Coordinates of C-alpha atoms and ligand atoms in Angstrom, one line a residue:
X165 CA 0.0 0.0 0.0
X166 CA 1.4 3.7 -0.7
X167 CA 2.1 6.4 2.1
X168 CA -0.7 8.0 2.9
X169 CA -0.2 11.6 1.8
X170 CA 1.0 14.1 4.1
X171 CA -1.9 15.9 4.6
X172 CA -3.5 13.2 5.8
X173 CA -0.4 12.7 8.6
X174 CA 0.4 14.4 11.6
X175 CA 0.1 18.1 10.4
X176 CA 2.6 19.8 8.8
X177 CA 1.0 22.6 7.5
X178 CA 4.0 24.9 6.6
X179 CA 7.5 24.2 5.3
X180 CA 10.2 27.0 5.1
X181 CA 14.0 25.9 3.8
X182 CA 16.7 27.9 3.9
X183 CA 18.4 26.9 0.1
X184 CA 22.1 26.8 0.7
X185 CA 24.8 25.2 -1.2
X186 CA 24.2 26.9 -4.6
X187 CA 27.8 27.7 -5.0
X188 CA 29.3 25.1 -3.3
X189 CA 28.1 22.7 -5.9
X190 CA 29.1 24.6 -8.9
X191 CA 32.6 24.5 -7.2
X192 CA 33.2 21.5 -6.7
X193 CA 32.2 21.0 -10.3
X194 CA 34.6 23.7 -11.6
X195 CA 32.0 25.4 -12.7
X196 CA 31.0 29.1 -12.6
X197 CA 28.6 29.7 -9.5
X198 CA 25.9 30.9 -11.5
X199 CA 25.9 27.3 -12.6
X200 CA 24.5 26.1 -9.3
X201 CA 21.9 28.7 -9.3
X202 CA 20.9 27.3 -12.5
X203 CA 20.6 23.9 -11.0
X204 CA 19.3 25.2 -7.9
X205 CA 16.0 27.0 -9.5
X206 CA 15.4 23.2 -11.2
X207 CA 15.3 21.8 -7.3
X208 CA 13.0 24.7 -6.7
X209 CA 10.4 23.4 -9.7
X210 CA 10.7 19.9 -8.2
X211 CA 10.6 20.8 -4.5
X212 CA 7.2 22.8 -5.6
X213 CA 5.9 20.3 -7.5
X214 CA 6.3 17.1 -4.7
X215 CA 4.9 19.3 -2.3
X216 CA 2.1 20.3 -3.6
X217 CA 1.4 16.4 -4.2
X218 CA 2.1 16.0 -0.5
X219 CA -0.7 18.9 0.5
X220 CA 1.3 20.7 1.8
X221 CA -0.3 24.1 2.1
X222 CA 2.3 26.6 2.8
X223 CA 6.0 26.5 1.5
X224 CA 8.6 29.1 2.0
X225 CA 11.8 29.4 0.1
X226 CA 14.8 31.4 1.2
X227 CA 15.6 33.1 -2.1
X228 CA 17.5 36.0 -1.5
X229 CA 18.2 37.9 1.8
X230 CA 18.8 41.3 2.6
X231 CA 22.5 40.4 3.6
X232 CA 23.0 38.8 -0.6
X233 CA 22.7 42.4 -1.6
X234 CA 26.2 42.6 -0.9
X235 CA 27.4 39.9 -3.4
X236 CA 29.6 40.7 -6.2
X237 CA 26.7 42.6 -8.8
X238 CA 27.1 40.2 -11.4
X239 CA 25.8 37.5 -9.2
X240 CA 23.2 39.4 -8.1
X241 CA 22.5 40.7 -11.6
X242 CA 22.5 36.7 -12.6
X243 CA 20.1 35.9 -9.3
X244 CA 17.3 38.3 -10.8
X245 CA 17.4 37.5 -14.1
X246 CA 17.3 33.6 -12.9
X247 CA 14.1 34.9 -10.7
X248 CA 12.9 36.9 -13.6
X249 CA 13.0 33.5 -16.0
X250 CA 11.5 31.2 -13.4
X251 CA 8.4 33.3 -13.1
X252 CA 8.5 33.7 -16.5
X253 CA 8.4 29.9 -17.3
X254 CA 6.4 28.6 -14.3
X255 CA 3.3 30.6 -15.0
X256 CA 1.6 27.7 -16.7
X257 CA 2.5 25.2 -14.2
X258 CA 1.4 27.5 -10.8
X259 CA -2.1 28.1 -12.8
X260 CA -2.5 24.7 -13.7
X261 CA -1.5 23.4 -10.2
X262 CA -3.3 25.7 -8.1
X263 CA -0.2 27.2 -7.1
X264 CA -0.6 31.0 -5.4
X265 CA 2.1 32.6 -5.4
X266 CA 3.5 35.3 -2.1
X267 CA 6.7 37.5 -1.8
X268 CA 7.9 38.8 1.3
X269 CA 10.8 41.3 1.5
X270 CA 11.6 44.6 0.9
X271 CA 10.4 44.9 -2.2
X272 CA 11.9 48.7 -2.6
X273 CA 15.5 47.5 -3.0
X274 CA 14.3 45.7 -6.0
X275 CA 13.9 46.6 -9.5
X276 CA 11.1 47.8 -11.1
X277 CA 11.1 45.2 -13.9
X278 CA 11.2 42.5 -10.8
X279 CA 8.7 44.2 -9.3
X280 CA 6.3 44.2 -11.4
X281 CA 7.0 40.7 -12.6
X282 CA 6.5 39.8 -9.4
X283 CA 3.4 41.9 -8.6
X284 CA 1.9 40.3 -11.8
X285 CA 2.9 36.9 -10.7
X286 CA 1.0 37.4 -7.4
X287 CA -2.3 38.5 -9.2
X288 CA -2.4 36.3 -11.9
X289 CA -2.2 33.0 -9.1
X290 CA -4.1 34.8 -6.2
X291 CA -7.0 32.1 -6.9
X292 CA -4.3 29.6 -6.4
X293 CA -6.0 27.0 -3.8
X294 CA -3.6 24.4 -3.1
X295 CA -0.2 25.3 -2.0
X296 CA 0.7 28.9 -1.0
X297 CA 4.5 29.4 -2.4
X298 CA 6.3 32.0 -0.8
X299 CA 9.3 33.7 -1.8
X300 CA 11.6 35.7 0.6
X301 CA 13.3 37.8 -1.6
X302 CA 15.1 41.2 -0.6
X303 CA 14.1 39.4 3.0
X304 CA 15.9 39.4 6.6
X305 CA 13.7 38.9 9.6
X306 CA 15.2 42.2 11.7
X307 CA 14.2 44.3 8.9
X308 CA 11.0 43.0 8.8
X309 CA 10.6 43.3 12.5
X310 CA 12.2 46.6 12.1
X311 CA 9.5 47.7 8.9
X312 CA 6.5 46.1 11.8
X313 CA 7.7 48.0 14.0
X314 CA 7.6 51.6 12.2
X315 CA 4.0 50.5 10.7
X316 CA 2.4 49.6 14.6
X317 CA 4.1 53.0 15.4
X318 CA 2.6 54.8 12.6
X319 CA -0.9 53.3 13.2
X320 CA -0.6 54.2 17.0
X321 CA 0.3 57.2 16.6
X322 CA -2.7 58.1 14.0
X323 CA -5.0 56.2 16.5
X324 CA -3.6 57.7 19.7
X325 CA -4.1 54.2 21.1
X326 CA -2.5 52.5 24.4
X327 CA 1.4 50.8 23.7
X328 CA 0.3 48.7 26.5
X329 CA -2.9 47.0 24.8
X330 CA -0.5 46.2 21.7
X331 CA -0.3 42.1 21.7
X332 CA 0.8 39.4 19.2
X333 CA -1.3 39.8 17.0
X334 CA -1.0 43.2 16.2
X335 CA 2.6 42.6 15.6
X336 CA 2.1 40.1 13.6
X337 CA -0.8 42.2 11.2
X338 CA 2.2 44.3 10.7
X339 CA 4.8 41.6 9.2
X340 CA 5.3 40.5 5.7
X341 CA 4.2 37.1 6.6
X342 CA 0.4 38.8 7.2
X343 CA -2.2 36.3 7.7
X344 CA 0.7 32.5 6.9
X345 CA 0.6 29.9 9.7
X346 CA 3.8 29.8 11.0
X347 CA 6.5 27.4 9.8
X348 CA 6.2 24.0 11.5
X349 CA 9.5 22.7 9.8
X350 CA 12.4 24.6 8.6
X351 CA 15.3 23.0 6.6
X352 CA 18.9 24.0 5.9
X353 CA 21.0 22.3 3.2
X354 CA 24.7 22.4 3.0
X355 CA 25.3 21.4 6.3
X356 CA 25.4 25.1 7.9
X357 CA 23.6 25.5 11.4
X358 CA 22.1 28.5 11.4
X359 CA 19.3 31.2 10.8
X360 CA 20.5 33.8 8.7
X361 CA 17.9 36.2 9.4
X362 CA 15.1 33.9 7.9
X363 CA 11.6 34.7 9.5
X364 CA 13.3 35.5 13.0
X365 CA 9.7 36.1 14.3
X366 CA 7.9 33.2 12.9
X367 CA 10.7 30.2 13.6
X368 CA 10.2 30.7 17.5
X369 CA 8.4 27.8 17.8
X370 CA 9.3 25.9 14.5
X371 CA 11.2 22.1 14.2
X372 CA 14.8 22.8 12.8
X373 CA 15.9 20.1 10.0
X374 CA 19.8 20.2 9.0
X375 CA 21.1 18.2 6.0
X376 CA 24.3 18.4 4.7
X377 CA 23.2 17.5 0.6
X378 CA 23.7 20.8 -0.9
X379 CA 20.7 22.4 -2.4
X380 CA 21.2 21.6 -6.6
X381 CA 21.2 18.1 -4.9
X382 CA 17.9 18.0 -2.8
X383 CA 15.1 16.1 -4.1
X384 CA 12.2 14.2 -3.2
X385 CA 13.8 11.7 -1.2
X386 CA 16.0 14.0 0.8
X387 CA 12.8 15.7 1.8
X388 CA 11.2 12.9 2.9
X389 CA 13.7 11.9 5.3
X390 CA 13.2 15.7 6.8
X391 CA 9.6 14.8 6.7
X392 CA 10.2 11.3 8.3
X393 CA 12.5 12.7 10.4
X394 CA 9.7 15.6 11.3
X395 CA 7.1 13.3 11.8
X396 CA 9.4 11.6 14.8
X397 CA 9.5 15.0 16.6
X398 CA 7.2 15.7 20.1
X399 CA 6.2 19.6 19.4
X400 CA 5.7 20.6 23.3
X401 CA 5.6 24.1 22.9
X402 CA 6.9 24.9 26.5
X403 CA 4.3 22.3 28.0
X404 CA 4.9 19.2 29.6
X405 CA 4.5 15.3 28.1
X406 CA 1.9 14.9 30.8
X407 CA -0.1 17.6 29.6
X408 CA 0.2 16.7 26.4
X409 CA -0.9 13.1 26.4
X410 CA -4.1 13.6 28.3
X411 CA -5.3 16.5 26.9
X412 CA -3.9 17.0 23.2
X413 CA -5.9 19.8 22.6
X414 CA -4.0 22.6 24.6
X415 CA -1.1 22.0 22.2
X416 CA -3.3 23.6 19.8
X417 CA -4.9 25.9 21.4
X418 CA -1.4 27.2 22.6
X419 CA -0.2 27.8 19.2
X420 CA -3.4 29.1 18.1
Ligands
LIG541 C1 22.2 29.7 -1.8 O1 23.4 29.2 -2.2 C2 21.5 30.7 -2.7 C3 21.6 32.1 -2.3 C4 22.0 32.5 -1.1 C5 21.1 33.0 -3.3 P1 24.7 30.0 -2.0 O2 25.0 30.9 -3.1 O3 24.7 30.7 -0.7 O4 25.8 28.8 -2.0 P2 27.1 28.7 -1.1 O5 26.7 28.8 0.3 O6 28.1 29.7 -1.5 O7 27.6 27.3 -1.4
LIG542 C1 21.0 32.3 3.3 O1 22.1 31.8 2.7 C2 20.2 33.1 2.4 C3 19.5 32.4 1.3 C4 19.5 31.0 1.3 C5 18.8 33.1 0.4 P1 23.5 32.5 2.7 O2 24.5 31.6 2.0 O3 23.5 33.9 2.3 O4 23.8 32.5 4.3 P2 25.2 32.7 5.1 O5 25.9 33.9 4.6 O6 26.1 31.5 4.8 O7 24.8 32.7 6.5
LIG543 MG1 25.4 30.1 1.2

């Protein structure tokens, strides 16, 4: 008998990776690193695609932070134009798949011609029902906090409202990530251990996969090991076992 599909496991309702190893993997191939871009945007298409077939309903891709705006310009020339081509080409596929797409980032720092690629992008899937595909481009979690944090300003200064009634979710009506569940699994290719300023607010209370296969080289099965692997995990969210095996329901209500 086949796996059931994921949607019908234990929930795992949002993925976010962190896509590392790009370069890596054109080096060790002696080729240029724009090579393992290339290959990398192909593990994007296929990472998509077996995720939607999962049901997965929310997958987030670390595309570009705000930190890569400091790579040498032709890479980050290359990195658009790649972005600019897999829009371009995936179209078809994210209609035909139900696919809705969702950027998050600071979109000022980009171009206009990505902009409005993108903005088009975004309105053209926005019926999209089955997997939401988010892209953090132009993205780094402390300036998203940091943009939050001028908007709940603004607003309270307009409203003249009490700081002190501010909670969660008003912060969180102020962050790119407006209205997404929050990530129940990262991973991280390429064998680093660390954040890099990916959704800083949402990961607080997410399951953290590491693999060392570099990204060009991630593929179905990698990600179902993460997925095995996720599935193994007791999500406590600061409560105790106790708690949590006679009354499953406040682990949901405390992430509600
Ligand atoms: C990830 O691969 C892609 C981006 C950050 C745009 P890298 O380009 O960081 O690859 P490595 O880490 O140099 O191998
Ligand atoms: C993180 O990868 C950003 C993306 C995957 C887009 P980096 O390669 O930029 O991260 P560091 O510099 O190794 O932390
Ligand atoms: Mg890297």
């Amino acid at each position: 008998m086949s796996k059931p599909l994921l949607s019908e496991q234990k929930n795992l309702q949002h993925l976010a990776i962190i896509m590392d190893g790009n370069g890596r993997w054109a080096k060790q191939r002696n080729l240029p690193r724009i090579a393992g871009h290339n290959q990398g945007v192909q593990t994007v298409i296929n990472i998509v695609d077996e995720c939607a077939r999962q049901g997965i309903r929310y997958l987030s891709l670390f595309a570009f932070s705000s930190e890569n705006w400091g790579r040498p310009s032709q890479e980050v020339d290359a990195l658009m134009e790649l972005l600019l081509q897999f829009l371009a080409s995936q179209r078809e596929q994210m209609l035909e798949n139900g696919i809705r797409l969702r950027v998050i980032g600071d979109r000022n720092r980009l171009s206009e011609a990505v902009r409005r690629a993108l903005t088009a992008a975004e309105v053209e899937t926005a019926s999209g029902k089955n997997l939401t595909l988010v892209l953090a481009l132009s993205y780094g979690g402390r300036d998203e906090i940091l943009r939050a944090t001028r908007l709940l300003v603004q607003q309270a200064l307009a409203e003249g409202g009490d700081p002190a009634a501010i909670n969660e979710q008003d912060f969180e009506s102020c962050l790119d990530t407006l209205g997404l569940p929050a990530p129940d699994l990262l991973i991280r290719t390429s064998g680093e251990m660390r954040i890099s300023n990916f959704l800083l607010w949402q990961l607080a209370y997410a399951e953290l996969y590491f693999t060392e296969v570099l990204w060009p080289d991630f593929d179905a099965v990698e990600l179902q090991k993460a997925i095995d692997d996720y599935q193994r995990r007791k999500r406590r969210f600061g409560l105790t076992d106790d708690q949590l095996d006679t009354e499953p329901k406040l682990q949901r209500e405390t992430t509600d």
